[in-house]
């Protein structure tokens, strides 16, 4: 499973997330990522906002409408995973 590193928005602390799935909607890449590789864990939806050379910048999706729409797409892609909003 692919891992990504990013800074937590509230603390700026570097965190490691495991990418469960990726999709592209309207030309924008989205990731479904979790803190734990195998156990139940909080999941996050991230969107790509910029690419700088080999580095890609993601931000947490916080808009409720966008979050709801993208989470439904990931639920359909991962039939055995339930996403609670």
C-alpha atoms as a PDB file:
ATOM      1  CA  UNK A   1       0.000   0.000   0.000  1.00  0.00           C
ATOM      2  CA  UNK A   2       1.343   3.423  -0.941  1.00  0.00           C
ATOM      3  CA  UNK A   3       2.230   5.817   1.874  1.00  0.00           C
ATOM      4  CA  UNK A   4       2.220   9.593   1.763  1.00  0.00           C
ATOM      5  CA  UNK A   5       3.576  12.174   4.184  1.00  0.00           C
ATOM      6  CA  UNK A   6       1.860  15.495   4.794  1.00  0.00           C
ATOM      7  CA  UNK A   7       1.467  18.119   7.482  1.00  0.00           C
ATOM      8  CA  UNK A   8      -1.621  18.014   9.679  1.00  0.00           C
ATOM      9  CA  UNK A   9      -3.657  21.197   9.122  1.00  0.00           C
ATOM     10  CA  UNK A  10      -4.253  21.894  12.824  1.00  0.00           C
ATOM     11  CA  UNK A  11      -0.774  21.231  14.229  1.00  0.00           C
ATOM     12  CA  UNK A  12       1.547  21.343  11.217  1.00  0.00           C
ATOM     13  CA  UNK A  13       2.947  18.035  12.471  1.00  0.00           C
ATOM     14  CA  UNK A  14       4.109  15.571   9.800  1.00  0.00           C
ATOM     15  CA  UNK A  15       1.787  12.571   9.556  1.00  0.00           C
ATOM     16  CA  UNK A  16       1.996   9.376   7.516  1.00  0.00           C
ATOM     17  CA  UNK A  17      -1.121   8.147   5.724  1.00  0.00           C
ATOM     18  CA  UNK A  18      -1.788   4.976   3.750  1.00  0.00           C
ATOM     19  CA  UNK A  19      -3.576   5.424   0.414  1.00  0.00           C
ATOM     20  CA  UNK A  20      -6.540   3.070   0.079  1.00  0.00           C
ATOM     21  CA  UNK A  21      -7.839   4.329  -3.251  1.00  0.00           C
ATOM     22  CA  UNK A  22      -7.431   7.103  -5.790  1.00  0.00           C
ATOM     23  CA  UNK A  23      -9.827   8.621  -8.294  1.00  0.00           C
ATOM     24  CA  UNK A  24      -9.952  11.523 -10.729  1.00  0.00           C
ATOM     25  CA  UNK A  25     -13.134  13.603 -10.957  1.00  0.00           C
ATOM     26  CA  UNK A  26     -13.447  16.628 -13.232  1.00  0.00           C
ATOM     27  CA  UNK A  27      -9.695  16.586 -13.799  1.00  0.00           C
ATOM     28  CA  UNK A  28      -8.835  16.688 -10.075  1.00  0.00           C
ATOM     29  CA  UNK A  29      -7.161  13.779  -8.272  1.00  0.00           C
ATOM     30  CA  UNK A  30      -8.568  12.605  -4.948  1.00  0.00           C
ATOM     31  CA  UNK A  31      -7.148  10.131  -2.426  1.00  0.00           C
ATOM     32  CA  UNK A  32      -8.849   8.088   0.250  1.00  0.00           C
ATOM     33  CA  UNK A  33      -6.249   7.658   2.974  1.00  0.00           C
ATOM     34  CA  UNK A  34      -6.113   6.257   6.504  1.00  0.00           C
ATOM     35  CA  UNK A  35      -3.728   6.386   9.436  1.00  0.00           C
ATOM     36  CA  UNK A  36      -3.635   2.599   9.956  1.00  0.00           C
ATOM     37  CA  UNK A  37      -2.635   0.192   7.216  1.00  0.00           C
ATOM     38  CA  UNK A  38      -4.719  -2.781   8.348  1.00  0.00           C
ATOM     39  CA  UNK A  39      -6.903  -1.885  11.351  1.00  0.00           C
ATOM     40  CA  UNK A  40     -10.079   0.184  11.424  1.00  0.00           C
ATOM     41  CA  UNK A  41      -9.122   3.819  11.458  1.00  0.00           C
ATOM     42  CA  UNK A  42     -10.299   7.291  10.602  1.00  0.00           C
ATOM     43  CA  UNK A  43     -10.201   7.896   6.867  1.00  0.00           C
ATOM     44  CA  UNK A  44      -9.519  11.150   5.089  1.00  0.00           C
ATOM     45  CA  UNK A  45     -10.286  12.409   1.619  1.00  0.00           C
ATOM     46  CA  UNK A  46      -7.532  14.527   0.141  1.00  0.00           C
ATOM     47  CA  UNK A  47      -7.483  16.474  -3.095  1.00  0.00           C
ATOM     48  CA  UNK A  48      -4.485  17.329  -5.210  1.00  0.00           C
ATOM     49  CA  UNK A  49      -4.045  21.058  -5.399  1.00  0.00           C
ATOM     50  CA  UNK A  50      -0.575  21.450  -6.906  1.00  0.00           C
ATOM     51  CA  UNK A  51       2.342  19.518  -8.372  1.00  0.00           C
ATOM     52  CA  UNK A  52       5.840  20.849  -7.777  1.00  0.00           C
ATOM     53  CA  UNK A  53       8.374  18.782  -9.707  1.00  0.00           C
ATOM     54  CA  UNK A  54       8.177  15.306  -8.190  1.00  0.00           C
ATOM     55  CA  UNK A  55       6.234  16.562  -5.154  1.00  0.00           C
ATOM     56  CA  UNK A  56       2.452  16.687  -5.098  1.00  0.00           C
ATOM     57  CA  UNK A  57       0.577  18.917  -2.677  1.00  0.00           C
ATOM     58  CA  UNK A  58      -2.697  17.638  -1.196  1.00  0.00           C
ATOM     59  CA  UNK A  59      -5.181  19.264   1.139  1.00  0.00           C
ATOM     60  CA  UNK A  60      -7.928  17.728   3.247  1.00  0.00           C
ATOM     61  CA  UNK A  61     -11.384  18.074   1.682  1.00  0.00           C
ATOM     62  CA  UNK A  62     -13.414  20.145   4.148  1.00  0.00           C
ATOM     63  CA  UNK A  63     -16.339  21.400   2.046  1.00  0.00           C
ATOM     64  CA  UNK A  64     -19.353  19.287   3.117  1.00  0.00           C
ATOM     65  CA  UNK A  65     -20.904  19.062  -0.351  1.00  0.00           C
ATOM     66  CA  UNK A  66     -17.626  18.046  -2.006  1.00  0.00           C
ATOM     67  CA  UNK A  67     -16.822  15.627   0.838  1.00  0.00           C
ATOM     68  CA  UNK A  68     -20.213  13.929   0.551  1.00  0.00           C
ATOM     69  CA  UNK A  69     -19.959  13.549  -3.241  1.00  0.00           C
ATOM     70  CA  UNK A  70     -16.408  12.184  -3.226  1.00  0.00           C
ATOM     71  CA  UNK A  71     -17.072   9.828  -0.305  1.00  0.00           C
ATOM     72  CA  UNK A  72     -19.970   8.299  -2.271  1.00  0.00           C
ATOM     73  CA  UNK A  73     -17.620   7.647  -5.197  1.00  0.00           C
ATOM     74  CA  UNK A  74     -15.125   5.912  -2.908  1.00  0.00           C
ATOM     75  CA  UNK A  75     -17.925   3.846  -1.311  1.00  0.00           C
ATOM     76  CA  UNK A  76     -18.904   2.570  -4.756  1.00  0.00           C
ATOM     77  CA  UNK A  77     -15.284   1.790  -5.626  1.00  0.00           C
ATOM     78  CA  UNK A  78     -14.675  -0.074  -2.361  1.00  0.00           C
ATOM     79  CA  UNK A  79     -17.820  -2.114  -1.849  1.00  0.00           C
ATOM     80  CA  UNK A  80     -16.524  -3.744   1.351  1.00  0.00           C
ATOM     81  CA  UNK A  81     -15.712  -0.413   3.038  1.00  0.00           C
ATOM     82  CA  UNK A  82     -18.292   1.690   4.838  1.00  0.00           C
ATOM     83  CA  UNK A  83     -17.645   5.408   5.091  1.00  0.00           C
ATOM     84  CA  UNK A  84     -19.389   7.203   7.933  1.00  0.00           C
ATOM     85  CA  UNK A  85     -19.867  10.914   7.416  1.00  0.00           C
END
